[in-house]
Structures are given as C-alpha cells and as structure tokens.
Short mmCIF file of N, CA and C in Angstrom, two decimals:
data_model
loop_
_atom_site.label_atom_id
_atom_site.label_comp_id
_atom_site.label_asym_id
_atom_site.label_seq_id
_atom_site.Cartn_x
_atom_site.Cartn_y
_atom_site.Cartn_z
N SER B 32 -62.63 48.54 162.42
CA SER B 32 -62.67 49.08 161.07
C SER B 32 -62.10 50.50 161.02
N TYR B 33 -62.22 51.27 162.12
CA TYR B 33 -61.67 52.62 162.16
C TYR B 33 -60.15 52.58 162.04
N GLN B 34 -59.52 51.60 162.66
CA GLN B 34 -58.07 51.46 162.60
C GLN B 34 -57.61 51.18 161.17
N ILE B 35 -58.35 50.43 160.43
CA ILE B 35 -58.01 50.13 159.04
C ILE B 35 -58.06 51.42 158.21
N LEU B 36 -59.08 52.24 158.41
CA LEU B 36 -59.20 53.49 157.67
C LEU B 36 -58.03 54.43 157.96
N GLU B 37 -57.54 54.45 159.18
CA GLU B 37 -56.42 55.31 159.52
C GLU B 37 -55.14 54.88 158.82
N GLU B 38 -55.01 53.63 158.47
CA GLU B 38 -53.78 53.14 157.89
C GLU B 38 -53.80 53.11 156.37
N VAL B 39 -54.91 53.48 155.75
CA VAL B 39 -54.99 53.55 154.30
C VAL B 39 -54.15 54.75 153.85
N GLU B 40 -53.30 54.55 152.89
CA GLU B 40 -52.42 55.61 152.42
C GLU B 40 -53.15 56.52 151.43
N TYR B 41 -53.04 57.81 151.66
CA TYR B 41 -53.65 58.81 150.78
C TYR B 41 -52.78 58.96 149.53
N ILE B 42 -53.40 58.87 148.37
CA ILE B 42 -52.69 59.08 147.11
C ILE B 42 -52.97 60.51 146.68
N ASP B 43 -51.95 61.34 146.77
CA ASP B 43 -52.10 62.76 146.48
C ASP B 43 -52.14 63.00 144.97
N PRO B 44 -53.27 63.50 144.44
CA PRO B 44 -53.33 63.78 143.00
C PRO B 44 -52.41 64.93 142.58
N LEU B 45 -51.89 65.69 143.56
CA LEU B 45 -50.99 66.80 143.26
C LEU B 45 -49.52 66.45 143.44
N ALA B 46 -49.25 65.21 143.80
CA ALA B 46 -47.86 64.79 143.96
C ALA B 46 -47.10 65.01 142.66
N GLU B 47 -45.98 65.68 142.74
CA GLU B 47 -45.13 65.96 141.60
C GLU B 47 -45.76 66.90 140.57
N LYS B 48 -46.88 67.52 140.91
CA LYS B 48 -47.52 68.51 140.03
C LYS B 48 -47.14 69.90 140.52
N LYS B 49 -46.97 70.82 139.59
CA LYS B 49 -46.52 72.15 139.96
C LYS B 49 -47.61 73.21 139.86
N PHE B 50 -48.48 73.12 138.84
CA PHE B 50 -49.47 74.17 138.64
C PHE B 50 -50.73 73.62 138.00
N GLY B 51 -51.75 74.47 138.00
CA GLY B 51 -53.02 74.12 137.38
C GLY B 51 -53.63 75.34 136.71
N ILE B 52 -54.48 75.07 135.73
CA ILE B 52 -55.19 76.13 135.02
C ILE B 52 -56.67 75.81 135.07
N GLU B 53 -57.47 76.79 135.49
CA GLU B 53 -58.91 76.64 135.62
C GLU B 53 -59.61 77.66 134.72
N ILE B 54 -60.75 77.28 134.18
CA ILE B 54 -61.58 78.18 133.38
C ILE B 54 -63.00 78.12 133.92
N ASN B 55 -63.67 79.28 133.92
CA ASN B 55 -65.07 79.36 134.33
C ASN B 55 -65.92 79.53 133.07
N PRO B 56 -66.48 78.45 132.54
CA PRO B 56 -67.26 78.57 131.29
C PRO B 56 -68.54 79.38 131.45
N LEU B 57 -69.14 79.37 132.63
CA LEU B 57 -70.37 80.12 132.86
C LEU B 57 -70.14 81.62 132.72
N TYR B 58 -69.02 82.13 133.20
CA TYR B 58 -68.69 83.54 133.07
C TYR B 58 -68.61 83.94 131.59
N THR B 59 -67.95 83.12 130.80
CA THR B 59 -67.80 83.41 129.38
C THR B 59 -69.15 83.42 128.66
N ILE B 60 -70.04 82.53 129.04
CA ILE B 60 -71.38 82.47 128.43
C ILE B 60 -72.21 83.69 128.84
N LEU B 61 -72.20 84.06 130.12
CA LEU B 61 -73.04 85.15 130.62
C LEU B 61 -72.58 86.54 130.19
N TYR B 62 -71.28 86.74 130.01
CA TYR B 62 -70.77 88.08 129.74
C TYR B 62 -70.19 88.24 128.34
N ASN B 63 -70.71 87.54 127.36
CA ASN B 63 -70.16 87.65 126.01
C ASN B 63 -71.03 88.47 125.06
N GLU B 64 -72.07 89.14 125.56
CA GLU B 64 -72.97 89.86 124.67
C GLU B 64 -72.33 91.05 123.98
N HIS B 65 -71.23 91.60 124.52
CA HIS B 65 -70.58 92.77 123.92
C HIS B 65 -69.16 92.47 123.44
N GLY B 66 -68.80 91.22 123.36
CA GLY B 66 -67.45 90.86 122.95
C GLY B 66 -66.89 89.80 123.86
N PRO B 67 -65.63 89.51 123.69
CA PRO B 67 -65.04 88.41 124.46
C PRO B 67 -64.99 88.69 125.96
N SER B 68 -65.14 87.64 126.71
CA SER B 68 -64.95 87.69 128.17
C SER B 68 -64.32 86.37 128.59
N LEU B 69 -63.60 86.41 129.69
CA LEU B 69 -62.91 85.21 130.14
C LEU B 69 -62.66 85.31 131.64
N SER B 70 -62.82 84.20 132.33
CA SER B 70 -62.52 84.13 133.75
C SER B 70 -61.82 82.81 134.01
N GLY B 71 -60.75 82.85 134.79
CA GLY B 71 -60.02 81.64 135.09
C GLY B 71 -59.06 81.85 136.24
N THR B 72 -58.25 80.85 136.49
CA THR B 72 -57.27 80.91 137.57
C THR B 72 -56.03 80.12 137.18
N PHE B 73 -54.89 80.68 137.49
CA PHE B 73 -53.62 79.97 137.40
C PHE B 73 -53.18 79.71 138.83
N SER B 74 -52.91 78.44 139.19
CA SER B 74 -52.56 78.08 140.57
C SER B 74 -51.20 77.42 140.64
N LEU B 75 -50.46 77.78 141.69
CA LEU B 75 -49.19 77.13 142.01
C LEU B 75 -49.43 76.16 143.15
N PHE B 76 -49.20 74.88 142.91
CA PHE B 76 -49.49 73.85 143.91
C PHE B 76 -48.28 73.42 144.72
N ASN B 77 -47.09 73.72 144.26
CA ASN B 77 -45.89 73.23 144.95
C ASN B 77 -45.40 74.22 146.01
N VAL B 78 -46.31 74.96 146.63
CA VAL B 78 -45.98 75.96 147.64
C VAL B 78 -45.83 75.32 149.02
N ALA B 79 -46.83 74.56 149.43
CA ALA B 79 -46.84 73.91 150.74
C ALA B 79 -47.78 72.72 150.67
N LYS B 80 -47.69 71.84 151.65
CA LYS B 80 -48.50 70.63 151.64
C LYS B 80 -50.00 70.91 151.82
N LYS B 81 -50.35 72.01 152.50
CA LYS B 81 -51.75 72.33 152.76
C LYS B 81 -52.16 73.69 152.19
N ALA B 82 -51.41 74.21 151.21
CA ALA B 82 -51.73 75.54 150.69
C ALA B 82 -51.38 75.64 149.21
N GLU B 83 -51.91 76.68 148.59
CA GLU B 83 -51.56 77.01 147.20
C GLU B 83 -51.60 78.52 147.06
N ILE B 84 -50.96 79.02 146.03
CA ILE B 84 -51.06 80.42 145.66
C ILE B 84 -51.79 80.45 144.33
N ALA B 85 -52.87 81.22 144.29
CA ALA B 85 -53.72 81.26 143.09
C ALA B 85 -53.76 82.68 142.53
N PHE B 86 -53.92 82.76 141.21
CA PHE B 86 -54.00 84.03 140.49
C PHE B 86 -55.29 84.06 139.67
N PRO B 87 -56.45 84.28 140.32
CA PRO B 87 -57.70 84.39 139.55
C PRO B 87 -57.70 85.66 138.70
N PHE B 88 -58.31 85.58 137.52
CA PHE B 88 -58.37 86.73 136.62
C PHE B 88 -59.72 86.73 135.91
N SER B 89 -60.12 87.91 135.45
CA SER B 89 -61.32 88.01 134.62
C SER B 89 -61.19 89.23 133.71
N TYR B 90 -61.84 89.14 132.56
CA TYR B 90 -61.89 90.22 131.59
C TYR B 90 -63.29 90.27 130.99
N ARG B 91 -63.83 91.48 130.86
CA ARG B 91 -65.14 91.69 130.23
C ARG B 91 -65.07 92.82 129.23
N SER B 92 -65.64 92.64 128.05
CA SER B 92 -65.64 93.67 127.00
C SER B 92 -66.73 94.70 127.25
N ARG B 93 -66.61 95.84 126.57
CA ARG B 93 -67.64 96.88 126.64
C ARG B 93 -68.40 96.95 125.32
N PRO B 94 -69.64 97.45 125.34
CA PRO B 94 -70.43 97.50 124.11
C PRO B 94 -70.05 98.63 123.17
N ASP B 95 -69.81 99.83 123.70
CA ASP B 95 -69.52 100.98 122.84
C ASP B 95 -68.85 102.07 123.67
N SER B 96 -68.82 103.28 123.14
CA SER B 96 -68.13 104.37 123.82
C SER B 96 -69.00 105.08 124.87
N THR B 97 -70.19 104.57 125.17
CA THR B 97 -71.03 105.22 126.19
C THR B 97 -70.59 104.86 127.60
N PHE B 98 -69.73 103.89 127.74
CA PHE B 98 -69.21 103.43 129.03
C PHE B 98 -70.31 102.88 129.94
N ALA B 99 -71.45 102.54 129.36
CA ALA B 99 -72.53 101.97 130.18
C ALA B 99 -72.09 100.63 130.76
N ASP B 100 -71.31 99.93 130.02
CA ASP B 100 -70.79 98.64 130.49
C ASP B 100 -69.32 98.58 130.08
N SER B 101 -68.51 99.41 130.72
CA SER B 101 -67.12 99.57 130.31
C SER B 101 -66.31 98.30 130.51
N PRO B 102 -65.21 98.16 129.76
CA PRO B 102 -64.39 96.96 129.93
C PRO B 102 -63.75 96.95 131.31
N THR B 103 -63.65 95.78 131.85
CA THR B 103 -63.01 95.63 133.16
C THR B 103 -62.08 94.43 133.12
N ALA B 104 -61.09 94.49 133.96
CA ALA B 104 -60.19 93.36 134.13
C ALA B 104 -59.76 93.32 135.60
N ASN B 105 -59.72 92.13 136.14
CA ASN B 105 -59.29 91.92 137.52
C ASN B 105 -58.15 90.92 137.53
N LEU B 106 -57.22 91.13 138.44
CA LEU B 106 -56.20 90.14 138.72
C LEU B 106 -56.10 90.04 140.24
N ASP B 107 -56.35 88.85 140.76
CA ASP B 107 -56.24 88.60 142.19
C ASP B 107 -55.00 87.75 142.45
N ILE B 108 -54.43 87.91 143.61
CA ILE B 108 -53.36 87.04 144.10
C ILE B 108 -53.83 86.55 145.46
N GLN B 109 -54.01 85.23 145.59
CA GLN B 109 -54.61 84.67 146.80
C GLN B 109 -53.75 83.58 147.40
N TYR B 110 -53.74 83.56 148.72
CA TYR B 110 -53.14 82.46 149.47
C TYR B 110 -54.30 81.62 149.99
N ARG B 111 -54.35 80.36 149.58
CA ARG B 111 -55.44 79.47 149.96
C ARG B 111 -54.90 78.38 150.89
N TYR B 112 -55.46 78.34 152.09
CA TYR B 112 -55.04 77.37 153.10
C TYR B 112 -56.14 76.32 153.25
N PHE B 113 -55.79 75.06 152.97
CA PHE B 113 -56.77 73.98 153.02
C PHE B 113 -56.96 73.51 154.46
N LEU B 114 -58.21 73.30 154.85
CA LEU B 114 -58.55 72.98 156.24
C LEU B 114 -58.41 71.51 156.59
N GLY B 115 -58.37 70.67 155.60
CA GLY B 115 -58.23 69.24 155.86
C GLY B 115 -56.78 68.82 155.96
N LYS B 116 -56.57 67.54 155.84
CA LYS B 116 -55.23 66.98 155.95
C LYS B 116 -54.39 67.22 154.69
N HIS B 117 -55.07 67.48 153.56
CA HIS B 117 -54.39 67.61 152.26
C HIS B 117 -54.94 68.82 151.51
N ARG B 118 -54.35 69.11 150.35
CA ARG B 118 -54.84 70.19 149.47
C ARG B 118 -56.02 69.69 148.66
N ASN B 119 -57.06 69.32 149.33
CA ASN B 119 -58.27 68.82 148.71
C ASN B 119 -59.39 69.17 149.66
N GLY B 120 -60.50 69.67 149.16
CA GLY B 120 -61.61 70.00 150.03
C GLY B 120 -61.72 71.49 150.29
N LYS B 121 -62.16 71.83 151.47
CA LYS B 121 -62.46 73.22 151.83
C LYS B 121 -61.19 74.00 152.19
N TYR B 122 -61.22 75.31 151.86
CA TYR B 122 -60.10 76.18 152.19
C TYR B 122 -60.60 77.57 152.58
N ILE B 123 -59.74 78.30 153.28
CA ILE B 123 -59.95 79.71 153.54
C ILE B 123 -58.88 80.47 152.77
N MET B 124 -59.18 81.72 152.44
CA MET B 124 -58.22 82.46 151.62
C MET B 124 -58.17 83.93 152.00
N THR B 125 -57.06 84.52 151.70
CA THR B 125 -56.87 85.96 151.78
C THR B 125 -56.11 86.37 150.52
N GLY B 126 -56.32 87.60 150.09
CA GLY B 126 -55.66 88.00 148.87
C GLY B 126 -55.70 89.49 148.61
N VAL B 127 -55.11 89.88 147.50
CA VAL B 127 -55.15 91.26 147.01
C VAL B 127 -55.72 91.24 145.59
N ARG B 128 -56.37 92.34 145.24
CA ARG B 128 -56.94 92.47 143.89
C ARG B 128 -56.46 93.75 143.25
N ILE B 129 -56.15 93.65 141.97
CA ILE B 129 -55.85 94.81 141.13
C ILE B 129 -56.96 94.88 140.10
N TYR B 130 -57.61 96.03 140.01
CA TYR B 130 -58.75 96.24 139.12
C TYR B 130 -58.38 97.27 138.08
N PHE B 131 -58.69 96.97 136.82
CA PHE B 131 -58.45 97.89 135.71
C PHE B 131 -59.80 98.22 135.09
N GLY B 132 -60.16 99.50 135.07
CA GLY B 132 -61.46 99.90 134.54
C GLY B 132 -61.36 101.11 133.64
N GLU B 133 -62.49 101.47 133.05
CA GLU B 133 -62.56 102.63 132.17
C GLU B 133 -63.95 103.22 132.30
N ASP B 134 -64.01 104.54 132.39
CA ASP B 134 -65.30 105.22 132.40
C ASP B 134 -65.18 106.49 131.56
N SER B 135 -66.14 107.39 131.68
CA SER B 135 -66.13 108.60 130.85
C SER B 135 -64.94 109.51 131.14
N ARG B 136 -64.29 109.34 132.29
CA ARG B 136 -63.10 110.13 132.63
C ARG B 136 -61.81 109.46 132.16
N GLY B 137 -61.89 108.25 131.63
CA GLY B 137 -60.71 107.55 131.15
C GLY B 137 -60.42 106.28 131.92
N SER B 138 -59.24 105.76 131.70
CA SER B 138 -58.82 104.51 132.35
C SER B 138 -58.36 104.77 133.77
N TYR B 139 -58.49 103.76 134.62
CA TYR B 139 -58.04 103.88 135.99
C TYR B 139 -57.75 102.50 136.57
N GLU B 140 -57.03 102.49 137.68
CA GLU B 140 -56.71 101.26 138.40
C GLU B 140 -57.01 101.48 139.87
N LYS B 141 -57.30 100.38 140.56
CA LYS B 141 -57.43 100.42 142.01
C LYS B 141 -57.10 99.06 142.58
N GLY B 142 -56.76 99.03 143.86
CA GLY B 142 -56.37 97.78 144.49
C GLY B 142 -57.01 97.62 145.85
N GLY B 143 -57.19 96.37 146.25
CA GLY B 143 -57.81 96.11 147.54
C GLY B 143 -57.42 94.75 148.09
N ILE B 144 -58.03 94.42 149.22
CA ILE B 144 -57.78 93.13 149.86
C ILE B 144 -59.08 92.34 149.94
N SER B 145 -58.96 91.01 150.06
CA SER B 145 -60.14 90.16 150.09
C SER B 145 -59.95 88.99 151.05
N PHE B 146 -61.08 88.42 151.47
CA PHE B 146 -61.12 87.24 152.32
C PHE B 146 -62.27 86.37 151.84
N GLY B 147 -62.12 85.04 151.95
CA GLY B 147 -63.21 84.18 151.52
C GLY B 147 -62.99 82.72 151.82
N ILE B 148 -63.87 81.92 151.24
CA ILE B 148 -63.84 80.47 151.41
C ILE B 148 -64.00 79.81 150.05
N GLY B 149 -63.63 78.55 149.97
CA GLY B 149 -63.79 77.82 148.72
C GLY B 149 -63.63 76.33 148.94
N GLU B 150 -63.72 75.61 147.83
CA GLU B 150 -63.59 74.16 147.88
C GLU B 150 -62.99 73.66 146.58
N ARG B 151 -62.18 72.62 146.68
CA ARG B 151 -61.58 71.97 145.52
C ARG B 151 -61.78 70.47 145.62
N ILE B 152 -62.05 69.87 144.49
CA ILE B 152 -62.11 68.41 144.41
C ILE B 152 -61.20 68.00 143.25
N PHE B 153 -60.16 67.25 143.57
CA PHE B 153 -59.19 66.81 142.57
C PHE B 153 -59.46 65.36 142.20
N GLY B 154 -59.43 65.08 140.91
CA GLY B 154 -59.54 63.71 140.43
C GLY B 154 -58.15 63.10 140.27
N GLN B 155 -58.10 61.80 140.13
CA GLN B 155 -56.82 61.09 139.99
C GLN B 155 -56.22 61.25 138.59
N ARG B 156 -57.00 61.71 137.62
CA ARG B 156 -56.50 61.83 136.24
C ARG B 156 -56.13 63.25 135.84
N GLY B 157 -56.06 64.16 136.82
CA GLY B 157 -55.60 65.51 136.52
C GLY B 157 -56.69 66.57 136.47
N TRP B 158 -57.94 66.20 136.33
CA TRP B 158 -59.02 67.17 136.27
C TRP B 158 -59.42 67.59 137.68
N TYR B 159 -59.90 68.82 137.83
CA TYR B 159 -60.43 69.25 139.12
C TYR B 159 -61.54 70.27 138.94
N TRP B 160 -62.34 70.41 140.00
CA TRP B 160 -63.45 71.34 140.05
C TRP B 160 -63.26 72.24 141.25
N GLY B 161 -63.62 73.51 141.11
CA GLY B 161 -63.49 74.43 142.22
C GLY B 161 -64.64 75.40 142.31
N SER B 162 -64.90 75.84 143.52
CA SER B 162 -65.88 76.89 143.76
C SER B 162 -65.35 77.79 144.86
N SER B 163 -65.76 79.04 144.86
CA SER B 163 -65.30 79.97 145.88
C SER B 163 -66.25 81.16 145.98
N ILE B 164 -66.18 81.81 147.12
CA ILE B 164 -66.88 83.07 147.32
C ILE B 164 -65.98 83.93 148.21
N TYR B 165 -65.77 85.17 147.79
CA TYR B 165 -64.96 86.06 148.60
C TYR B 165 -65.43 87.50 148.42
N ILE B 166 -65.14 88.30 149.45
CA ILE B 166 -65.51 89.70 149.45
C ILE B 166 -64.26 90.52 149.75
N GLY B 167 -64.31 91.78 149.34
CA GLY B 167 -63.16 92.62 149.59
C GLY B 167 -63.50 94.08 149.48
N LYS B 168 -62.50 94.91 149.75
CA LYS B 168 -62.67 96.36 149.68
C LYS B 168 -61.42 96.96 149.05
N TYR B 169 -61.65 97.99 148.22
CA TYR B 169 -60.54 98.70 147.59
C TYR B 169 -60.00 99.76 148.55
N TYR B 170 -58.68 99.80 148.68
CA TYR B 170 -58.02 100.76 149.56
C TYR B 170 -57.02 101.65 148.83
N PHE B 171 -56.64 101.31 147.61
CA PHE B 171 -55.58 102.01 146.90
C PHE B 171 -56.05 102.44 145.52
N GLY B 172 -55.41 103.45 144.96
CA GLY B 172 -55.73 103.92 143.62
C GLY B 172 -57.03 104.72 143.59
N ASP B 173 -57.74 104.67 142.48
CA ASP B 173 -59.00 105.41 142.30
C ASP B 173 -60.17 104.64 142.91
N LYS B 174 -60.11 104.42 144.20
CA LYS B 174 -61.09 103.57 144.88
C LYS B 174 -62.49 104.14 144.88
N GLU B 175 -62.65 105.47 144.71
CA GLU B 175 -63.98 106.07 144.72
C GLU B 175 -64.72 105.91 143.39
N ARG B 176 -64.02 105.53 142.34
CA ARG B 176 -64.67 105.32 141.04
C ARG B 176 -65.35 103.97 141.04
N GLU B 177 -66.61 103.96 140.68
CA GLU B 177 -67.48 102.79 140.78
C GLU B 177 -67.59 102.38 142.24
N SER B 178 -67.62 101.12 142.52
CA SER B 178 -67.83 100.64 143.88
C SER B 178 -66.52 100.58 144.67
N GLU B 179 -66.61 100.82 145.98
CA GLU B 179 -65.43 100.70 146.83
C GLU B 179 -65.24 99.28 147.36
N SER B 180 -66.24 98.42 147.15
CA SER B 180 -66.12 97.03 147.60
C SER B 180 -66.37 96.09 146.42
N PHE B 181 -66.04 94.82 146.61
CA PHE B 181 -66.25 93.84 145.56
C PHE B 181 -66.55 92.48 146.17
N TYR B 182 -67.15 91.63 145.38
CA TYR B 182 -67.37 90.24 145.77
C TYR B 182 -67.23 89.38 144.53
N ASN B 183 -66.94 88.13 144.76
CA ASN B 183 -66.81 87.20 143.66
C ASN B 183 -67.37 85.85 144.12
N ALA B 184 -68.26 85.29 143.32
CA ALA B 184 -68.83 83.97 143.62
C ALA B 184 -68.74 83.12 142.36
N GLU B 185 -68.05 82.02 142.46
CA GLU B 185 -67.88 81.13 141.31
C GLU B 185 -68.19 79.70 141.73
N LEU B 186 -69.04 79.06 140.97
CA LEU B 186 -69.45 77.70 141.29
C LEU B 186 -68.94 76.67 140.29
N LEU B 187 -68.68 77.10 139.08
CA LEU B 187 -68.36 76.14 138.02
C LEU B 187 -67.02 76.41 137.36
N LYS B 188 -65.95 76.25 138.12
CA LYS B 188 -64.61 76.37 137.54
C LYS B 188 -64.03 74.97 137.39
N PHE B 189 -63.56 74.69 136.19
CA PHE B 189 -62.99 73.38 135.90
C PHE B 189 -61.56 73.57 135.46
N GLY B 190 -60.68 72.69 135.92
CA GLY B 190 -59.28 72.85 135.60
C GLY B 190 -58.55 71.54 135.40
N PHE B 191 -57.27 71.70 135.07
CA PHE B 191 -56.39 70.55 134.86
C PHE B 191 -55.05 70.86 135.51
N ILE B 192 -54.46 69.86 136.16
CA ILE B 192 -53.17 70.04 136.84
C ILE B 192 -52.02 69.52 135.96
N PHE B 193 -50.91 70.23 136.03
CA PHE B 193 -49.71 69.88 135.25
C PHE B 193 -48.52 69.67 136.15
#
C-alpha cells in the first residue's frame, strides 16, 4: 500500500496561479475602536516550486491627538520556504519590515528584519487559510522610538488565489 501512495499524483492548487490575497478579519474586529484597521497579505506564488514572496501589511487608526494610540502602518516583505514537497503546509520565513508611526514628536519610519514560522492550507477551489508567528528587531531609521523589537502572531488569515 505504501508503493501505491508514492505513485499518486499531487494536484497542485497553485498550478497556473500567480498571486493570492489574504485578509485577517480578527485584526479588523479587535482594532476598530478608533477607526478603520486592516491586516492582510499579498503573495506571489509563481516564484519557485517550494517558496513564495509575501507582502504582509497592517494599518491601525488613532483615537485623537493625544497620541496614546497613534496610527501605525507596517509593510513586510518575506521570503517563505515551504518544508514539505510542495507549497502547502509548514514554512520558515525571513523578511524585512518597514514601520510608519506617529507620536508627539511627529511622524517617523523605521526598518528591521524578521524570522519566523507559519503554515498554509490550500483548497482545490482557490480558498486558503494561513497562520504565522514571527519576531524581529528594528535596525534602521528612528529605531529608538517606541519598541526596538516586534512580533506578529496571526491565526485566522483567509485568502483566495488568482
């Protein structure tokens, strides 16, 4: 029976697909008390057979001019390498982050690097689910403003491949 399983042909749900768009609905629900918020990812799947390049992003509104909860925006660029035979399942990643923030001294930007793990499950009809956790540190720009390190944990990202 093991020999039969080895000869079953894998049907790649990403065959002939170029990109995907993911949204994290939980982020939008949790961070909407002061205005709009959004978290998602744009992914390029036609990079390699076992990898993708992803562009996770997030935006959060601020309540007022006290800067107690100032608006923030992140843009990550990640290389995700899948550990299995295909671009499905568990992956490791490395990336860079650009952070845009505002405080009582004004607007600022900073950049850093990150490392992490994640998982993807692709359906045959184009839908997929993803989760990831990664940590990083800011090395460029106004890195001393707010925290010098960052982490991101997402469990409920849902997307569609095109």
